[in-house]
Amino acid sequence: MKINLIPSIEYIKEEEMEGKNVVVIDVLRATSVITTALFNGATEVITAVEIEEALKYKDESTLLGGERKALKIDGFDLSNSPIEYKREVVLGKRIVLTTTNGTKAINKSMKAQKIFIGCMLNGKAVAKKIIEDNDDAFIVCAGTQGKFSLDDFICAGKIINDIIEEKDMNKDDFATAALLAYKDNMDDIISYVKNAFHYKYLISIGLEEDIKYCFRKDVFNIVPEYRDGSIRV
Ligand code: MLT
């Protein structure tokens, strides 16, 4: 069993994923939103690549969420802030989410045998799932606009660390780099991600609380999984 780390959407080779398990990470903020929404009782999350596609799902039991340039989309119910996905808002609702990078990374991983949704909030639970399944795993960092991003990288390092603590296994060099970065910065991850492009952008539009929220570790013991067109627990 081997862990391979993919730096960003641009590096996804869809054929390589066939028959493998994939963990998709977009810690700021799409996979943190999905995990929070499902923990708080949303029935399922559907990912749409385009805004027009998301709008087609609108009905009274569906909330449309997501962002463009990290801001709420006109006519949508929710933005891409995980803090908005409270129990009283999402309980019993279907969420349709469209985001710039995260939902695209999920949609580009469709050839995988299983697609798990990972973030800091559920890192340990995801690691446990990978160990239990005992298959080769690809960890996909969504990245930012196709490029590598430090925030997803350090989150991948945390999940790899959680796996290795339970079971030693082979990994590619990029996975090893993420593990080392996490080990060096695990006590102050915010100082590490301060250098990230997307961190700086979110701060510039006043979303510091979202960042603090997304970097809390192991708050939810659930692993959302994509199956038959939607993501559920
Ligand atoms: C994305 O999918 O690109 C992100 O989640 C962007 C964001 O922070 O809203």
PDB file of N, CA and C and ligand atoms in Angstrom, residues 26 28-30 67 70 80 99-103 198 202, ligand 1:
ATOM      1  N   ASP A  26      -9.465  20.463  -0.007  1.00  0.00           N
ATOM      2  CA  ASP A  26      -9.437  21.911  -0.279  1.00  0.00           C
ATOM      3  C   ASP A  26      -9.766  22.575   1.050  1.00  0.00           C
ATOM      4  N   LEU A  28      -9.087  25.317   2.538  1.00  0.00           N
ATOM      5  CA  LEU A  28      -9.656  26.678   2.481  1.00  0.00           C
ATOM      6  C   LEU A  28     -10.424  26.808   1.167  1.00  0.00           C
ATOM      7  N   ARG A  29     -11.736  26.493   1.096  1.00  0.00           N
ATOM      8  CA  ARG A  29     -12.571  26.096   2.189  1.00  0.00           C
ATOM      9  C   ARG A  29     -13.559  24.999   1.808  1.00  0.00           C
ATOM     10  N   ALA A  30     -13.527  24.564   0.524  1.00  0.00           N
ATOM     11  CA  ALA A  30     -14.611  23.704   0.031  1.00  0.00           C
ATOM     12  C   ALA A  30     -14.778  22.397   0.816  1.00  0.00           C
ATOM     13  N   GLU A  67     -18.870  29.806  -4.175  1.00  0.00           N
ATOM     14  CA  GLU A  67     -18.198  31.104  -4.327  1.00  0.00           C
ATOM     15  C   GLU A  67     -17.642  31.284  -5.730  1.00  0.00           C
ATOM     16  N   ALA A  70     -14.061  33.736  -3.937  1.00  0.00           N
ATOM     17  CA  ALA A  70     -14.320  33.535  -2.499  1.00  0.00           C
ATOM     18  C   ALA A  70     -15.525  34.325  -1.983  1.00  0.00           C
ATOM     19  N   ASN A  80     -19.246  30.335   0.589  1.00  0.00           N
ATOM     20  CA  ASN A  80     -18.376  29.170   0.821  1.00  0.00           C
ATOM     21  C   ASN A  80     -17.727  29.272   2.205  1.00  0.00           C
ATOM     22  N   THR A  99     -17.587  25.708  -6.462  1.00  0.00           N
ATOM     23  CA  THR A  99     -16.460  26.537  -6.008  1.00  0.00           C
ATOM     24  C   THR A  99     -15.379  26.545  -7.087  1.00  0.00           C
ATOM     25  N   THR A 100     -14.394  27.399  -6.918  1.00  0.00           N
ATOM     26  CA  THR A 100     -13.405  27.589  -7.987  1.00  0.00           C
ATOM     27  C   THR A 100     -12.474  26.391  -8.149  1.00  0.00           C
ATOM     28  N   ASN A 101     -12.027  25.835  -7.033  1.00  0.00           N
ATOM     29  CA  ASN A 101     -11.027  24.752  -7.123  1.00  0.00           C
ATOM     30  C   ASN A 101     -11.519  23.433  -6.532  1.00  0.00           C
ATOM     31  N   GLY A 102     -12.098  23.496  -5.336  1.00  0.00           N
ATOM     32  CA  GLY A 102     -12.434  22.273  -4.590  1.00  0.00           C
ATOM     33  C   GLY A 102     -13.413  21.370  -5.320  1.00  0.00           C
ATOM     34  N   THR A 103     -14.516  21.947  -5.783  1.00  0.00           N
ATOM     35  CA  THR A 103     -15.507  21.081  -6.436  1.00  0.00           C
ATOM     36  C   THR A 103     -14.957  20.565  -7.769  1.00  0.00           C
ATOM     37  N   HIS A 198      -3.630  32.068  -1.027  1.00  0.00           N
ATOM     38  CA  HIS A 198      -5.076  32.072  -0.749  1.00  0.00           C
ATOM     39  C   HIS A 198      -5.371  32.550   0.670  1.00  0.00           C
ATOM     40  N   LEU A 202      -7.910  35.602   1.441  1.00  0.00           N
ATOM     41  CA  LEU A 202      -9.068  35.490   2.345  1.00  0.00           C
ATOM     42  C   LEU A 202      -8.993  36.536   3.457  1.00  0.00           C
TER      43      LEU A 202
HETATM   44  C1  MLT B   1     -12.267  26.812  -3.840  1.00  0.00           C
HETATM   45  O1  MLT B   1     -12.905  25.757  -4.051  1.00  0.00           O
HETATM   46  O2  MLT B   1     -11.662  27.376  -4.729  1.00  0.00           O
HETATM   47  C2  MLT B   1     -12.152  27.423  -2.471  1.00  0.00           C
HETATM   48  O3  MLT B   1     -12.858  26.723  -1.548  1.00  0.00           O
HETATM   49  C3  MLT B   1     -12.195  28.898  -2.499  1.00  0.00           C
HETATM   50  C4  MLT B   1     -12.695  29.583  -1.257  1.00  0.00           C
HETATM   51  O4  MLT B   1     -11.946  29.785  -0.302  1.00  0.00           O
HETATM   52  O5  MLT B   1     -13.859  29.963  -1.214  1.00  0.00           O
END
